Coordinates of C-alpha atoms in Angstrom, one line a residue:
X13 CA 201.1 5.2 7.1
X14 CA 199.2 2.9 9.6
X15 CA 195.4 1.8 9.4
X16 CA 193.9 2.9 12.5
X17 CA 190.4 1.2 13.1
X18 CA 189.7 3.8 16.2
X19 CA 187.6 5.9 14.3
X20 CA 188.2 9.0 16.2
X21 CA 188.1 11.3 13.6
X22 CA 184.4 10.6 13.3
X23 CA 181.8 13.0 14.7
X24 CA 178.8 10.9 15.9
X25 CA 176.0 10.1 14.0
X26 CA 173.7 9.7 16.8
X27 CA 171.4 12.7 16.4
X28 CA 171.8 14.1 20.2
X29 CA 175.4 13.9 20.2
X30 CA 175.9 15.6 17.3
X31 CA 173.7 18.7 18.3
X32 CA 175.9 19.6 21.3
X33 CA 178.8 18.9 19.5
X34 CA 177.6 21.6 16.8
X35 CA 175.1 23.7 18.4
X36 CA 172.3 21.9 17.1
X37 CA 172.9 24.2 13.9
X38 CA 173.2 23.5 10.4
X39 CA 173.4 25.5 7.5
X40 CA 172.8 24.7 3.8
X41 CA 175.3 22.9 1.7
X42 CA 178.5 24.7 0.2
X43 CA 177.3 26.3 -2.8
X44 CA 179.2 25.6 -6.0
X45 CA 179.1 27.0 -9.5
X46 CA 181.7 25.0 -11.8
X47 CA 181.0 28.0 -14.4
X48 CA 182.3 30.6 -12.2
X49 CA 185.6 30.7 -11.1
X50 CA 184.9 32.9 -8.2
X51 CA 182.5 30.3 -6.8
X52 CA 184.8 27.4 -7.2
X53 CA 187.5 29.8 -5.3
X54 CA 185.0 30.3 -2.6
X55 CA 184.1 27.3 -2.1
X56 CA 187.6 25.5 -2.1
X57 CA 188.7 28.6 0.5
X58 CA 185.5 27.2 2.7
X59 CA 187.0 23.5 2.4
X60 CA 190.5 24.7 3.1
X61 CA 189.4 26.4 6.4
X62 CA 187.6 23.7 7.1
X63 CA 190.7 21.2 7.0
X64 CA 192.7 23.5 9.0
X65 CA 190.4 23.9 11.8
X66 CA 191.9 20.7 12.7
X67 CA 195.6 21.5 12.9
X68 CA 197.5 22.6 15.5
X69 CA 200.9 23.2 14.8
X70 CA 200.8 26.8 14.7
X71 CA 199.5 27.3 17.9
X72 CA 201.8 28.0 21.1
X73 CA 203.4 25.2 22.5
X74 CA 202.4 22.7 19.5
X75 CA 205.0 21.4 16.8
X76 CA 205.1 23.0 13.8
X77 CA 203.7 19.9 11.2
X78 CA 201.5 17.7 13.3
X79 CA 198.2 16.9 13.3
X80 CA 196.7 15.8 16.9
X81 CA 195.4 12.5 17.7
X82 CA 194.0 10.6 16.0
X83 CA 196.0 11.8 12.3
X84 CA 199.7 10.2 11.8
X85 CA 202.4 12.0 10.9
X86 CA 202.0 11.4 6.8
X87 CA 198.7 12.9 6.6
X88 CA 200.0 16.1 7.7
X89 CA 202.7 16.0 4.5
X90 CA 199.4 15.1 2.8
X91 CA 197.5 18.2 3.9
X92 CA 200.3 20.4 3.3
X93 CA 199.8 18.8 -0.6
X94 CA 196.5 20.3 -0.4
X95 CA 197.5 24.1 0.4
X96 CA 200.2 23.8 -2.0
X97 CA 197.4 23.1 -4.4
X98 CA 194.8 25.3 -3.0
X99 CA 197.4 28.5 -3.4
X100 CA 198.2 27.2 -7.5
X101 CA 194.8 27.0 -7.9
X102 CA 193.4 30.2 -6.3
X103 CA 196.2 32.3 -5.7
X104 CA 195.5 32.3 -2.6
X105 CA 198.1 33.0 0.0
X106 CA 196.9 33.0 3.5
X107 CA 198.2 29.5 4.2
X108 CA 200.9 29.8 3.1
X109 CA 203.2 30.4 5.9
X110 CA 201.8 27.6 7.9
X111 CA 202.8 25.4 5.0
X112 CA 206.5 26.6 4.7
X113 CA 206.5 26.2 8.5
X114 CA 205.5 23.1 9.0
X115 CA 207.2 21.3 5.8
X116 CA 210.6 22.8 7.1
X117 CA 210.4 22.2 10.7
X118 CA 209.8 18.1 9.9
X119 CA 212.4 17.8 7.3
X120 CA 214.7 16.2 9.8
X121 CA 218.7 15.8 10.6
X122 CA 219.4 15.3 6.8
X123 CA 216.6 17.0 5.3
X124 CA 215.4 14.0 4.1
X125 CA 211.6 13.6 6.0
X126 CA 213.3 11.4 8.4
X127 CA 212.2 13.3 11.9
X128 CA 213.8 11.2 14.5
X129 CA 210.5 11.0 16.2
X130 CA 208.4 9.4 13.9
X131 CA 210.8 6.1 13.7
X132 CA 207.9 4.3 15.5
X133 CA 205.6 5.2 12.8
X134 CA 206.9 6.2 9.6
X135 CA 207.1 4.2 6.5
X136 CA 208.4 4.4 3.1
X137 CA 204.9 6.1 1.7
X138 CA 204.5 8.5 4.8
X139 CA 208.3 9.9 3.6
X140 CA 207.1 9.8 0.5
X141 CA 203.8 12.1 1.0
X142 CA 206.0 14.8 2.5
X143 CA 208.3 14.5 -0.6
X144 CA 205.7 14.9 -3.0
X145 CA 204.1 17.9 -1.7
X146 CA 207.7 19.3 -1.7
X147 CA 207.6 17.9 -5.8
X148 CA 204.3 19.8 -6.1
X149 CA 205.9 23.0 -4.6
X150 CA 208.6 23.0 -6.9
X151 CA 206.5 22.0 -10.0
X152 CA 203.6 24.7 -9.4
X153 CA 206.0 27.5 -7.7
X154 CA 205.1 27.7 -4.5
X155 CA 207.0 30.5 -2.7
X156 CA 210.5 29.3 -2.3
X157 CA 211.6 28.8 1.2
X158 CA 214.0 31.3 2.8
X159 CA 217.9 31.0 1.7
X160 CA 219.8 28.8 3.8
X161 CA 216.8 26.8 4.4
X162 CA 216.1 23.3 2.6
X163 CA 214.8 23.8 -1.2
X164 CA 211.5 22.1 -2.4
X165 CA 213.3 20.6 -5.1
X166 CA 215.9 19.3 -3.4
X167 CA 213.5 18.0 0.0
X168 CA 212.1 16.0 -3.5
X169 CA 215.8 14.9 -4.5
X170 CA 216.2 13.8 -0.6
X171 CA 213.2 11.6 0.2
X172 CA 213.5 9.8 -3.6
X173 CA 217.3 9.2 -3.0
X174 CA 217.0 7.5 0.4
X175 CA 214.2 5.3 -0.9
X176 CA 216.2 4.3 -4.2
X177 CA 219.0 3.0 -1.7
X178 CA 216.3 0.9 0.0
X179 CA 215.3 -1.1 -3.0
X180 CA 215.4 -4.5 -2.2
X181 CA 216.5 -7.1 -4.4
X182 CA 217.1 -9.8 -1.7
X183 CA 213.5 -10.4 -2.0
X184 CA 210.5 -10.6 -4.9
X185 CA 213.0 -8.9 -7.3
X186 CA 212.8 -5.8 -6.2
X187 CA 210.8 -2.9 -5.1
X188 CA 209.7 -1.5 -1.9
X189 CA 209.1 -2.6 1.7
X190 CA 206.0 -0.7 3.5
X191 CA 208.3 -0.3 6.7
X192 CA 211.8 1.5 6.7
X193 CA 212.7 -0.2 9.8
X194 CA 212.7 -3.9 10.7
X195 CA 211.2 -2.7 14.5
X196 CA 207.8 -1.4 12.9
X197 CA 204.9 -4.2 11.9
X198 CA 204.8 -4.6 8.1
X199 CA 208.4 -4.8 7.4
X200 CA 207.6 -7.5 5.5
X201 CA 204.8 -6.3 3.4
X202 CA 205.5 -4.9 0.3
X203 CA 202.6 -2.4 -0.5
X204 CA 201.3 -0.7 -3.9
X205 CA 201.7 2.3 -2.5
X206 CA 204.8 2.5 -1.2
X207 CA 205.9 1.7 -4.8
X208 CA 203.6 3.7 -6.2
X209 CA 205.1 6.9 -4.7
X210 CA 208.3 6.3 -6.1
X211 CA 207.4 5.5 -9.2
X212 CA 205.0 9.0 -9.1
X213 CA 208.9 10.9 -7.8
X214 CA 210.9 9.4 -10.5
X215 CA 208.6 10.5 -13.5
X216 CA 207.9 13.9 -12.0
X217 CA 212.1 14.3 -11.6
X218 CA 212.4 13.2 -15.1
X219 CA 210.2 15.8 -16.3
X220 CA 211.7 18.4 -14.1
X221 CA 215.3 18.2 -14.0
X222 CA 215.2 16.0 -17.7
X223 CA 217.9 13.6 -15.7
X224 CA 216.8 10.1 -17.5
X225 CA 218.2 8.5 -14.4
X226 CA 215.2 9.0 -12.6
X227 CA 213.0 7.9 -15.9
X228 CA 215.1 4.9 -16.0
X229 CA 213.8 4.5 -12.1
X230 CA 210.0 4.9 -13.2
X231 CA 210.2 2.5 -15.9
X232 CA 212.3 -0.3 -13.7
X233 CA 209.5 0.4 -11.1
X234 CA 206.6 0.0 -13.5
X235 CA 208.1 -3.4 -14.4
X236 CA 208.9 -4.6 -11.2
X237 CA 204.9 -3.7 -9.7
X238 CA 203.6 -5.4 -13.0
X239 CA 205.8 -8.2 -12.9
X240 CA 205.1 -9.1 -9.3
X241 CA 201.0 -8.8 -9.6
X242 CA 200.4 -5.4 -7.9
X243 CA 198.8 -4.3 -11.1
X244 CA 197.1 -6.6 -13.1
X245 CA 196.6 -6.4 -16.8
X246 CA 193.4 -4.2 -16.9
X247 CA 195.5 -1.9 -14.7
X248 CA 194.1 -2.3 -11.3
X249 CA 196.0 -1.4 -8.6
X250 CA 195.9 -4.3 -5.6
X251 CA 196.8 -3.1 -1.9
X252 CA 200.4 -5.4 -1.5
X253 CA 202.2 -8.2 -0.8
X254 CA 204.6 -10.1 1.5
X255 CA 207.8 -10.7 1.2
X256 CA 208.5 -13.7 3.6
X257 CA 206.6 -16.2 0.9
X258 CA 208.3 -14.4 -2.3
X259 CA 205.7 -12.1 -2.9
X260 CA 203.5 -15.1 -4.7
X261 CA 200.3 -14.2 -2.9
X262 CA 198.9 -10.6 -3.4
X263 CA 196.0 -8.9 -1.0
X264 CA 193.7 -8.1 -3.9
X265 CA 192.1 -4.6 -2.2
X266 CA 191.9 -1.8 -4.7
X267 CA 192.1 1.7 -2.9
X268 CA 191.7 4.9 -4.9
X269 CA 194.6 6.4 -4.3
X270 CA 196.8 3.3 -5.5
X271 CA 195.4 4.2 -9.0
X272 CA 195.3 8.2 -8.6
X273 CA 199.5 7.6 -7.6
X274 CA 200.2 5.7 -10.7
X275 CA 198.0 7.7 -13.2
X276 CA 200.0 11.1 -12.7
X277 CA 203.2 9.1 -12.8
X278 CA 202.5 7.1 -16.1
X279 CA 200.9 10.5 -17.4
X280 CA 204.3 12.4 -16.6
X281 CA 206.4 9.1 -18.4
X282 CA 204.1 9.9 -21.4
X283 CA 205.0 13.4 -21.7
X284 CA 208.5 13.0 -21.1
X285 CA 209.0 10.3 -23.5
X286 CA 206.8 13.1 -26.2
X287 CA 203.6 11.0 -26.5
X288 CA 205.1 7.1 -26.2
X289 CA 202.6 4.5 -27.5
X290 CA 203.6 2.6 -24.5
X291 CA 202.5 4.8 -22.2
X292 CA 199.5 6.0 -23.9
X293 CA 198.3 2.8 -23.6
X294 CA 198.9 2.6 -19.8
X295 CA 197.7 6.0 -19.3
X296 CA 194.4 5.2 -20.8
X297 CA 194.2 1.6 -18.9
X298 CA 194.6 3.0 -15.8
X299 CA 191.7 5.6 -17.0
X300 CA 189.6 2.8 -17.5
X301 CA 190.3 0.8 -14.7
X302 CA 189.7 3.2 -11.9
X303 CA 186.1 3.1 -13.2
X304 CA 185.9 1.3 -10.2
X305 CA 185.9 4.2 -7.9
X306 CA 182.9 5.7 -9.3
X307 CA 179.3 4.5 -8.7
X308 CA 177.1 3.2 -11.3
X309 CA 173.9 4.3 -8.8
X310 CA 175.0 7.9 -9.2
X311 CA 177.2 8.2 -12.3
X312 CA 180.6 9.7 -12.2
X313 CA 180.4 10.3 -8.4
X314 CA 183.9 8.9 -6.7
X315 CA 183.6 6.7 -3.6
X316 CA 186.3 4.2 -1.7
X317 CA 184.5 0.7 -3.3
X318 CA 186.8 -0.9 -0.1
X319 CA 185.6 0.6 2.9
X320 CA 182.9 3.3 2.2
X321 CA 179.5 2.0 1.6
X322 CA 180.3 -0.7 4.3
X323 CA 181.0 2.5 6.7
X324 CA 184.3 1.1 7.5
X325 CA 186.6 3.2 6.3
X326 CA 189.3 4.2 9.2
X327 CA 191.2 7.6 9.6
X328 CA 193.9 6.9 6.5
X329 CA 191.2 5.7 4.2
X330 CA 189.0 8.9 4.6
X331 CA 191.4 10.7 3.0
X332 CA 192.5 8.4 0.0
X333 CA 189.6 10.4 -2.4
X334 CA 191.9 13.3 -2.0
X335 CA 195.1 12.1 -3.7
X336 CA 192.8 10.2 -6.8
X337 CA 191.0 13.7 -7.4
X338 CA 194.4 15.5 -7.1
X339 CA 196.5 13.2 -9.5
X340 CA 193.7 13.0 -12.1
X341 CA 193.5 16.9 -12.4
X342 CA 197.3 17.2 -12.5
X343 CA 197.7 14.3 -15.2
X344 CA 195.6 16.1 -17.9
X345 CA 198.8 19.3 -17.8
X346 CA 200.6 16.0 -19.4
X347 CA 198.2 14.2 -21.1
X348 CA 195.7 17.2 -22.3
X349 CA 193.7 14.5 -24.4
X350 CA 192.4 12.7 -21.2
X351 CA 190.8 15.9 -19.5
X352 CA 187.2 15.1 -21.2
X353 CA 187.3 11.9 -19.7
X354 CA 188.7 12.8 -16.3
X355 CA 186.6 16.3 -16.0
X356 CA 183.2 14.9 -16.1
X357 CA 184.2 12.5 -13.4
X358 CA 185.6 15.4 -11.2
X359 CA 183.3 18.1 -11.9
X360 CA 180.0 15.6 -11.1
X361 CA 181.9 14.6 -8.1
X362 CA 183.1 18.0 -6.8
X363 CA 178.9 19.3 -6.5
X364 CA 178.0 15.5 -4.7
X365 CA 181.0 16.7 -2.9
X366 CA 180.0 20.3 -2.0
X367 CA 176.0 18.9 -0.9
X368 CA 177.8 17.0 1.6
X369 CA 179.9 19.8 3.2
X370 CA 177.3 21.6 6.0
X371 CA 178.2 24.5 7.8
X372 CA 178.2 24.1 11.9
X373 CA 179.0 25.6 14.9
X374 CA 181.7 22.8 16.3
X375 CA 183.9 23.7 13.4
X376 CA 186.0 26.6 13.3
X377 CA 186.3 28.6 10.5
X378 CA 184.5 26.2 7.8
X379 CA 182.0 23.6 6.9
X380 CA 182.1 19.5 7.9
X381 CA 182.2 17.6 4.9
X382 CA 181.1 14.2 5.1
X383 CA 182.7 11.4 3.2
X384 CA 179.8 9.6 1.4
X385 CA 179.2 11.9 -1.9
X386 CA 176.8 9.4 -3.3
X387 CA 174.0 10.5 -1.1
X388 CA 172.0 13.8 -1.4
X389 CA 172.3 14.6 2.6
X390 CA 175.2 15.2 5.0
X391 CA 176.2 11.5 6.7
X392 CA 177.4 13.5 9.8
X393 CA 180.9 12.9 9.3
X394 CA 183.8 15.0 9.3
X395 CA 187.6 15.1 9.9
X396 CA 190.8 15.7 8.0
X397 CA 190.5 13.4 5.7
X398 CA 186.8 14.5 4.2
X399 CA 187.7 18.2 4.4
X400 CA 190.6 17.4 2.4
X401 CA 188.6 15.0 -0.2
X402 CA 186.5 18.3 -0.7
X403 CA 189.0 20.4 -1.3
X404 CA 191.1 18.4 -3.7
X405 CA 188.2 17.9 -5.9
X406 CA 186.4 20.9 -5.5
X407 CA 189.5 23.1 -7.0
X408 CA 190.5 20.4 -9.3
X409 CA 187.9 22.1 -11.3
X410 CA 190.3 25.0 -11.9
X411 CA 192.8 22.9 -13.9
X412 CA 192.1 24.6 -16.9
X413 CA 192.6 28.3 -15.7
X414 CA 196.1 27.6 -14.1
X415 CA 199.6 26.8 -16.3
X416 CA 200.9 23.6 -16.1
X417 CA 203.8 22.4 -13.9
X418 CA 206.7 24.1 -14.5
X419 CA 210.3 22.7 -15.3
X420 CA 214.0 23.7 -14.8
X421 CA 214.1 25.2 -17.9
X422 CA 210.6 26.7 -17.9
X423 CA 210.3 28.8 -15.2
X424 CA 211.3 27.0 -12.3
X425 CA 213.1 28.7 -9.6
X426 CA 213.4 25.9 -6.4
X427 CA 217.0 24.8 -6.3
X428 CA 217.9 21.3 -6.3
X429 CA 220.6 18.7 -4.9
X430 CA 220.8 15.9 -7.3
X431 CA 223.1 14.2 -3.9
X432 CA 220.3 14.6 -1.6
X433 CA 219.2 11.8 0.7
X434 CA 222.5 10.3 0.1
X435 CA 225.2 11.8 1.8
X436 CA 227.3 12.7 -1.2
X437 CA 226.5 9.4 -2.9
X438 CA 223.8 9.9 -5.2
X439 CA 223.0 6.5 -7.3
X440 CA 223.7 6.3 -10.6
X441 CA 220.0 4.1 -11.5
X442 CA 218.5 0.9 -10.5
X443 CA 219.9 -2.3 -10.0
X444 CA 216.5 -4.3 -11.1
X445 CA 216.2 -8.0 -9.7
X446 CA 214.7 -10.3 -11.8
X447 CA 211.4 -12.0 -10.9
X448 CA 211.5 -15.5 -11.8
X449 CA 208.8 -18.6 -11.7
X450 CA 210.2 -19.0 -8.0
X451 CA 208.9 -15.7 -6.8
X452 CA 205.7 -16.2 -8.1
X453 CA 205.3 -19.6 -6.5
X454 CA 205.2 -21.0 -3.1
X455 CA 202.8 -20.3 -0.3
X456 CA 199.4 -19.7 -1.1
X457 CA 198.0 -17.0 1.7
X458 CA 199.3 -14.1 2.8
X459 CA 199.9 -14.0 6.8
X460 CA 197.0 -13.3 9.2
X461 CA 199.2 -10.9 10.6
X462 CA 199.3 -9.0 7.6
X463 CA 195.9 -9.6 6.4
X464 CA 195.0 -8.0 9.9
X465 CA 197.2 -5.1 10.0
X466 CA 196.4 -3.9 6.4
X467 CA 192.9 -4.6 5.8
X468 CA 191.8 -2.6 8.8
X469 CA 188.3 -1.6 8.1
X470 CA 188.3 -2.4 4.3
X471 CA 184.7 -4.6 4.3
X472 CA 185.1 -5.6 0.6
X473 CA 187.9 -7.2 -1.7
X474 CA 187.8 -5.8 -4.9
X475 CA 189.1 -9.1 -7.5

């Protein structure tokens, strides 16, 4: 994904502008009752249309999977994540066809989520948010795609086999580069959530398929992101690092979704391994460290601590509460004795949530939902990225209504292709580098290049 700072997803906040752009009409807030299904259903559909009032892919002459300017490829993949979710949580099917549309038509030459024409773009976590909505499709049964066609399960198999065969031992020991190809800016950067995506693959394949090849991926990941000083030992999440000084500097910005990728991985390693101390431990660290995403002024309430009070936050980063609010719902199917803990933060911040989604004439079928929950009123707002923050954590509130994920032995129907992504050669497990006193030593700042492509409108370094 790349940080845009153009900031066109924004509606204006300037008062005049605003009423022509809407009709100078506003209705009241979404209403939301968290003890009535119904009412959670009705206001997640009001999100949902909201989200896709922006895409057009399904109309004539557009390409099936894009977003227009100013979205990037991955945040499409992303918001195809959300309507996966939105049909296991409501049963509702009326987007569903644009989903299997749009996730088949982008799958690429080899099926992999490698679309020629996004080479100037794409990066190892843009791949990787197309693969994981296909994970979620298989996990929560999402209609299977027409035969002949490419399988959720396998699209899965696909994008975390062509990444395993880009782990990079020549430098830092390991891991992940941001960039797939050396052309694109940030090929040297080697970012949390690039690495964090894999990691989140591998433990969801484990549980799955019950191959311990791709456990045996999770846990060399999980090693190699601690080892290098992407997570810290009270389990925060920091934003990357570069490769051309040995990884021995780390840009110390915590994002939400960095945390929210790593929780639903470590909580998928802790069921598959039937309750592991070890992972117990890092499930509940990560619980406690992602504390920092939720205000103190108005408890329980999420908010992006890098960009959001600051009103920096650019395109990408508007979206990020999404993915924390869906990975904490889906972790408590695998680790049922964290849902206390994680429900009060989610069902708090799905009503802030809901007082900030207004209904307008510039939108439509749905309501603009602004991005800063921790204030009472709309902050005129609206793109993507907020109507998808709603959604995600305005139907996480169904968790407990729906089953949990299903497996290949309990219930699951998408067909997979353990050789996927690979041409025939599937690998056989990692080939971990070791990290050694070098690697963690040498220069002492990242590059301005870096520091100016990645922090984009981040105002605040979390430390």
């Amino acid at each position: 994904m790349k940080f845009s700072t153009s900031g066109r997803s924004l509606l204006s906040r300037s008062g005049a502008l605003s009423a022509l752009l809407f009709g100078g009409q506003m209705a009241s807030a979404i209403e939301l009752n968290l003890q009535d299904p119904n009412s959670i259903t009705k206001a997640a559909k009001t999100a949902a249309d909201g989200m896709m009032s922006f895409y057009t892919g399904n109309r004539t002459g557009d390409v099936p999977g894009n977003l227009p300017q100013p979205y990037y490829w991955w945040e499409a993949g992303a918001a195809f994540g959300a309507l996966i979710d939105y049909h296991y949580y409501t049963g509702n099917s009326e987007y569903n066809d644009v989903v299997t549309e749009g996730m088949l038509h982008q799958v690429g030459p080899n099926n992999d989520y490698m679309p020629p024409n996004q080479t100037k773009t794409e990066g190892n976590d843009d791949q990787a948010f197309w693969g994981m909505a296909a994970m979620s499709a298989a996990e929560n049964k999402f209609p299977d795609p027409p035969a002949g066609s490419p399988q959720w399960l396998a699209l899965a198999q696909a994008v975390f086999n062509s990444q395993a065969i880009r782990w990079d031992n020549a430098t830092c020991g390991g891991g992940l580069r941001w960039q797939i190809f050396t052309f694109n800016n940030g090929y040297n950067y080697k970012n949390t959530i690039s690495n964090g995506c894999f990691f989140n693959m591998a433990a969801r394949l484990a549980m799955y398929t019950k191959n311990d090849t791709y456990a045996v991926w999770a846990d060399t990941m999980w090693d190699w992101v601690s080892g290098v000083g992407l997570m810290d030992a009270d389990y925060k999440f920091y934003d990357g690092t570069d490769s051309t000084i040995n990884c021995s500097n780390v840009n110390h910005i915590q994002w939400t979704y960095n945390a929210g990728v790593f929780l639903l991985g470590a909580a998928n390693m802790y069921n598959y391994t039937n309750g592991d101390a070890k992972w117990k431990t890092r499930v509940d660290g990560i619980l406690k460290g992602i504390e920092v995403f939720f205000s103190t002024d108005v408890p329980n309430v999420m908010y992006e601590v890098a960009c959001e009070t600051g009103g920096k936050c650019n395109v990408d980063q508007r979206s990020f509460k999404a993915y924390l609010a869906r990975w904490m719902a889906a972790s408590t199917k695998m680790a049922p004795y964290i849902t206390d803990q994680v429900m009060i933060k989610l069902s708090t911040s799905a009503m802030a949530a809901a007082k900030q989604c207004v209904g307008t004439a510039g939108l439509i079928n749905g309501a603009a939902c602004g991005i800063k929950w921790t204030q009472a009123d709309w902050d005129g707002s609206s793109g993507v990225g907020e109507q998808m923050s709603a959604l995600e954590v305005i139907q996480s509130n169904l968790i407990g209504r729906v089953p949990g994920p299903v497996t290949e032995t309990t219930g699951g129907t998408s067909k997979g292709d353990p050789g996927a992504g690979t041409h025939g050669d599937a690998p056989t497990g990692p080939v971990p580098g070791k990290i050694t006193v070098g690697d963690k030593v040498g220069a002492s700042f990242l590059t301005m290049l870096i520091l100016v492509g990645v922090l984009g409108g981040a105002w605040w370094m979390v430390v």
